[in-house]
């Protein structure tokens, strides 16, 4: 069957305590927390897929995705660069 997962999207101003809230919940529930900075240049589709499939093998866990709002602009920038590269060839 499909594994049961639950997700929450917290939004607000920078410095508003979203990450602190997640850390407090993880501490209270004594759950391991994995933090992934999506704005990092090291994060790729393969890295994210691998983490979700194999990296969090010990449920229950908390996965904290930071800078989700920047992900959209990063994808748009990557697509624009890819399009320019294709035009040059």
Tab-separated table of N, CA and C in Angstrom:
chain	number	residue	atom	x	y	z
A	1	UNK	N	0.804	-1.184	0.000
A	1	UNK	CA	0.000	0.000	0.000
A	1	UNK	C	0.852	1.255	0.000
A	2	UNK	N	0.174	2.351	-0.040
A	2	UNK	CA	0.826	3.660	-0.028
A	2	UNK	C	1.098	4.051	1.420
A	3	UNK	N	2.350	4.442	1.730
A	3	UNK	CA	2.653	4.824	3.106
A	3	UNK	C	1.911	6.102	3.496
A	4	UNK	N	1.481	6.164	4.741
A	4	UNK	CA	0.771	7.326	5.246
A	4	UNK	C	1.774	8.417	5.594
A	5	UNK	N	1.555	9.593	5.025
A	5	UNK	CA	2.413	10.739	5.329
A	5	UNK	C	1.539	11.953	5.545
A	6	UNK	N	2.012	12.840	6.358
A	6	UNK	CA	1.283	14.069	6.637
A	6	UNK	C	2.239	15.230	6.417
A	7	UNK	N	1.747	16.305	5.809
A	7	UNK	CA	2.579	17.466	5.556
A	7	UNK	C	1.894	18.744	5.999
A	8	UNK	N	2.703	19.700	6.398
A	8	UNK	CA	2.204	21.005	6.804
A	8	UNK	C	3.028	22.064	6.092
A	9	UNK	N	2.390	23.113	5.638
A	9	UNK	CA	3.074	24.237	5.032
A	9	UNK	C	2.921	25.428	5.961
A	10	UNK	N	4.040	25.865	6.511
A	10	UNK	CA	4.040	27.031	7.389
A	10	UNK	C	4.539	28.214	6.570
A	11	UNK	N	3.831	29.317	6.631
A	11	UNK	CA	4.283	30.493	5.894
A	11	UNK	C	4.232	31.709	6.798
A	12	UNK	N	5.018	32.690	6.448
A	12	UNK	CA	5.063	33.912	7.238
A	12	UNK	C	6.334	34.671	6.942
A	13	UNK	N	6.503	35.764	7.642
A	13	UNK	CA	7.668	36.616	7.441
A	13	UNK	C	8.944	35.899	7.870
A	14	UNK	N	10.070	36.223	7.222
A	14	UNK	CA	11.353	35.676	7.670
A	14	UNK	C	11.601	36.049	9.129
A	15	UNK	N	12.078	35.100	9.899
A	15	UNK	CA	12.341	35.343	11.311
A	15	UNK	C	11.103	35.248	12.178
A	16	UNK	N	10.023	34.731	11.619
A	16	UNK	CA	8.765	34.653	12.362
A	16	UNK	C	8.641	33.448	13.263
A	17	UNK	N	9.619	32.546	13.247
A	17	UNK	CA	9.606	31.412	14.167
A	17	UNK	C	9.122	30.101	13.583
A	18	UNK	N	9.013	30.009	12.265
A	18	UNK	CA	8.523	28.770	11.646
A	18	UNK	C	9.478	27.609	11.919
A	19	UNK	N	10.750	27.820	11.668
A	19	UNK	CA	11.735	26.752	11.897
A	19	UNK	C	11.844	26.423	13.382
A	20	UNK	N	11.770	27.429	14.221
A	20	UNK	CA	11.831	27.198	15.673
A	20	UNK	C	10.648	26.361	16.135
A	21	UNK	N	9.476	26.612	15.562
A	21	UNK	CA	8.295	25.826	15.909
A	21	UNK	C	8.501	24.355	15.533
A	22	UNK	N	9.034	24.117	14.335
A	22	UNK	CA	9.277	22.744	13.890
A	22	UNK	C	10.297	22.065	14.792
A	23	UNK	N	11.347	22.791	15.172
A	23	UNK	CA	12.365	22.224	16.062
A	23	UNK	C	11.767	21.896	17.434
A	24	UNK	N	10.890	22.758	17.934
A	24	UNK	CA	10.248	22.516	19.232
A	24	UNK	C	9.342	21.292	19.174
A	25	UNK	N	8.588	21.148	18.082
A	25	UNK	CA	7.702	19.982	17.923
A	25	UNK	C	8.539	18.708	17.852
A	26	UNK	N	9.625	18.742	17.073
A	26	UNK	CA	10.493	17.570	16.964
A	26	UNK	C	11.083	17.199	18.317
A	27	UNK	N	11.470	18.202	19.079
A	27	UNK	CA	12.038	17.953	20.403
A	27	UNK	C	10.991	17.370	21.344
A	28	UNK	N	9.806	17.940	21.336
A	28	UNK	CA	8.729	17.483	22.222
A	28	UNK	C	8.325	16.044	21.916
A	29	UNK	N	8.272	15.717	20.623
A	29	UNK	CA	7.866	14.369	20.211
A	29	UNK	C	9.046	13.395	20.129
A	30	UNK	N	10.241	13.915	20.386
A	30	UNK	CA	11.481	13.118	20.323
A	30	UNK	C	11.626	12.423	18.968
A	31	UNK	N	11.458	13.210	17.916
A	31	UNK	CA	11.581	12.698	16.549
A	31	UNK	C	12.831	13.257	15.895
A	32	UNK	N	13.502	12.449	15.074
A	32	UNK	CA	14.629	12.994	14.324
A	32	UNK	C	14.122	13.993	13.284
A	33	UNK	N	14.927	15.012	13.031
A	33	UNK	CA	14.540	16.026	12.057
A	33	UNK	C	15.627	16.121	10.987
A	34	UNK	N	15.196	16.122	9.746
A	34	UNK	CA	16.080	16.288	8.603
A	34	UNK	C	15.774	17.646	7.995
A	35	UNK	N	16.794	18.507	7.886
A	35	UNK	CA	16.606	19.834	7.326
A	35	UNK	C	17.230	19.878	5.937
A	36	UNK	N	16.458	20.358	4.976
A	36	UNK	CA	16.933	20.444	3.610
A	36	UNK	C	16.741	21.865	3.117
A	37	UNK	N	17.839	22.523	2.782
A	37	UNK	CA	17.821	23.893	2.288
A	37	UNK	C	17.632	23.855	0.776
A	38	UNK	N	16.423	24.092	0.311
A	38	UNK	CA	16.116	23.981	-1.115
A	38	UNK	C	16.799	25.056	-1.952
A	39	UNK	N	17.206	26.146	-1.331
A	39	UNK	CA	17.872	27.209	-2.077
A	39	UNK	C	19.343	26.891	-2.333
A	40	UNK	N	19.841	25.817	-1.750
A	40	UNK	CA	21.237	25.427	-1.932
A	40	UNK	C	21.471	24.945	-3.359
A	41	UNK	N	22.601	25.301	-3.915
A	41	UNK	CA	22.962	24.845	-5.253
A	41	UNK	C	23.276	23.356	-5.300
A	42	UNK	N	23.447	22.737	-4.138
A	42	UNK	CA	23.781	21.314	-4.077
A	42	UNK	C	22.557	20.419	-4.190
A	43	UNK	N	21.375	20.984	-4.046
A	43	UNK	CA	20.150	20.191	-4.089
A	43	UNK	C	19.689	20.046	-5.534
A	44	UNK	N	19.528	18.818	-5.954
A	44	UNK	CA	19.040	18.531	-7.299
A	44	UNK	C	17.803	17.635	-7.190
A	45	UNK	N	17.162	17.398	-8.315
A	45	UNK	CA	16.011	16.497	-8.321
A	45	UNK	C	16.419	15.109	-7.835
A	46	UNK	N	17.609	14.661	-8.258
A	46	UNK	CA	18.093	13.335	-7.864
A	46	UNK	C	18.349	13.264	-6.362
A	47	UNK	N	18.952	14.322	-5.816
A	47	UNK	CA	19.234	14.353	-4.381
A	47	UNK	C	17.941	14.298	-3.572
A	48	UNK	N	16.969	15.091	-3.965
A	48	UNK	CA	15.702	15.123	-3.248
A	48	UNK	C	14.982	13.781	-3.350
A	49	UNK	N	14.957	13.210	-4.549
A	49	UNK	CA	14.306	11.914	-4.743
A	49	UNK	C	14.982	10.829	-3.907
A	50	UNK	N	16.297	10.825	-3.901
A	50	UNK	CA	17.053	9.838	-3.132
A	50	UNK	C	16.785	9.989	-1.632
A	51	UNK	N	16.747	11.238	-1.159
A	51	UNK	CA	16.472	11.467	0.255
A	51	UNK	C	15.090	10.953	0.631
A	52	UNK	N	14.106	11.259	-0.194
A	52	UNK	CA	12.749	10.847	0.132
A	52	UNK	C	12.567	9.336	0.045
A	53	UNK	N	13.304	8.676	-0.850
A	53	UNK	CA	13.165	7.224	-0.994
A	53	UNK	C	13.971	6.452	0.036
A	54	UNK	N	15.219	6.866	0.260
A	54	UNK	CA	16.119	6.041	1.067
A	54	UNK	C	16.653	6.728	2.318
A	55	UNK	N	16.728	8.045	2.315
A	55	UNK	CA	17.388	8.755	3.412
A	55	UNK	C	16.615	8.761	4.704
A	56	UNK	N	15.318	8.765	4.613
A	56	UNK	CA	14.488	8.825	5.824
A	56	UNK	C	13.868	7.453	6.074
A	57	UNK	N	14.716	6.485	6.323
A	57	UNK	CA	14.290	5.089	6.411
A	57	UNK	C	13.748	4.708	7.777
A	58	UNK	N	13.745	5.620	8.714
A	58	UNK	CA	13.404	5.271	10.089
A	58	UNK	C	12.210	6.080	10.584
A	59	UNK	N	11.013	5.880	9.995
A	59	UNK	CA	9.873	6.684	10.412
A	59	UNK	C	9.473	6.377	11.842
A	60	UNK	N	8.830	7.251	12.545
A	60	UNK	CA	8.429	8.576	12.077
A	60	UNK	C	9.581	9.579	12.159
A	61	UNK	N	9.657	10.456	11.194
A	61	UNK	CA	10.664	11.510	11.151
A	61	UNK	C	9.994	12.797	10.696
A	62	UNK	N	10.724	13.893	10.842
A	62	UNK	CA	10.269	15.190	10.339
A	62	UNK	C	11.263	15.657	9.291
A	63	UNK	N	10.752	16.035	8.141
A	63	UNK	CA	11.571	16.605	7.064
A	63	UNK	C	11.212	18.075	6.959
A	64	UNK	N	12.176	18.939	7.213
A	64	UNK	CA	11.969	20.380	7.150
A	64	UNK	C	12.581	20.897	5.860
A	65	UNK	N	11.728	21.351	4.950
A	65	UNK	CA	12.174	21.917	3.679
A	65	UNK	C	12.215	23.429	3.837
A	66	UNK	N	13.396	23.991	3.818
A	66	UNK	CA	13.566	25.435	3.975
A	66	UNK	C	13.561	26.121	2.607
A	67	UNK	N	13.072	27.340	2.565
A	67	UNK	CA	13.077	28.197	1.369
A	67	UNK	C	12.298	27.606	0.204
A	68	UNK	N	11.144	27.024	0.489
A	68	UNK	CA	10.295	26.463	-0.563
A	68	UNK	C	9.862	27.548	-1.529
A	69	UNK	N	9.662	28.779	-1.037
A	69	UNK	CA	9.231	29.875	-1.896
A	69	UNK	C	10.276	30.229	-2.952
A	70	UNK	N	11.547	29.987	-2.672
A	70	UNK	CA	12.599	30.281	-3.637
A	70	UNK	C	12.727	29.206	-4.702
A	71	UNK	N	12.125	28.063	-4.472
A	71	UNK	CA	12.233	26.944	-5.400
A	71	UNK	C	11.646	27.289	-6.757
A	72	UNK	N	10.523	27.973	-6.786
A	72	UNK	CA	9.872	28.331	-8.046
A	72	UNK	C	10.778	29.221	-8.888
A	73	UNK	N	11.383	30.229	-8.294
A	73	UNK	CA	12.251	31.124	-9.054
A	73	UNK	C	13.518	30.397	-9.507
A	74	UNK	N	14.015	29.443	-8.714
A	74	UNK	CA	15.194	28.668	-9.107
A	74	UNK	C	14.900	27.814	-10.331
A	75	UNK	N	13.731	27.206	-10.366
A	75	UNK	CA	13.351	26.371	-11.512
A	75	UNK	C	13.197	27.239	-12.750
A	76	UNK	N	12.575	28.395	-12.602
A	76	UNK	CA	12.423	29.299	-13.748
A	76	UNK	C	13.780	29.740	-14.272
A	77	UNK	N	14.706	30.060	-13.366
A	77	UNK	CA	16.053	30.472	-13.776
A	77	UNK	C	16.775	29.326	-14.482
A	78	UNK	N	16.662	28.112	-13.949
A	78	UNK	CA	17.314	26.953	-14.556
A	78	UNK	C	16.759	26.692	-15.952
A	79	UNK	N	15.430	26.796	-16.107
A	79	UNK	CA	14.814	26.583	-17.411
A	79	UNK	C	15.254	27.634	-18.417
A	80	UNK	N	15.405	28.885	-17.971
A	80	UNK	CA	15.854	29.961	-18.852
A	80	UNK	C	17.280	29.711	-19.303
A	81	UNK	N	18.140	29.304	-18.395
A	81	UNK	CA	19.541	29.005	-18.733
A	81	UNK	C	19.608	27.821	-19.697
A	82	UNK	N	18.819	26.771	-19.440
A	82	UNK	CA	18.797	25.603	-20.329
A	82	UNK	C	18.337	26.002	-21.729
A	83	UNK	N	17.343	26.869	-21.803
A	83	UNK	CA	16.823	27.310	-23.101
A	83	UNK	C	17.893	28.096	-23.858
A	84	UNK	N	18.629	28.967	-23.162
A	84	UNK	CA	19.710	29.723	-23.805
A	84	UNK	C	20.799	28.793	-24.316
A	85	UNK	N	21.136	27.778	-23.523
A	85	UNK	CA	22.165	26.828	-23.948
A	85	UNK	C	21.734	26.079	-25.200
A	86	UNK	N	20.454	25.703	-25.277
A	86	UNK	CA	19.952	24.998	-26.449
A	86	UNK	C	19.960	25.889	-27.681
A	87	UNK	N	19.678	27.174	-27.503
A	87	UNK	CA	19.679	28.115	-28.626
A	87	UNK	C	21.065	28.328	-29.174
A	88	UNK	N	22.088	28.261	-28.319
A	88	UNK	CA	23.483	28.457	-28.744
A	88	UNK	C	23.983	27.287	-29.562
A	89	UNK	N	23.435	26.110	-29.310
A	89	UNK	CA	23.905	24.912	-30.010
A	89	UNK	C	23.293	24.875	-31.340
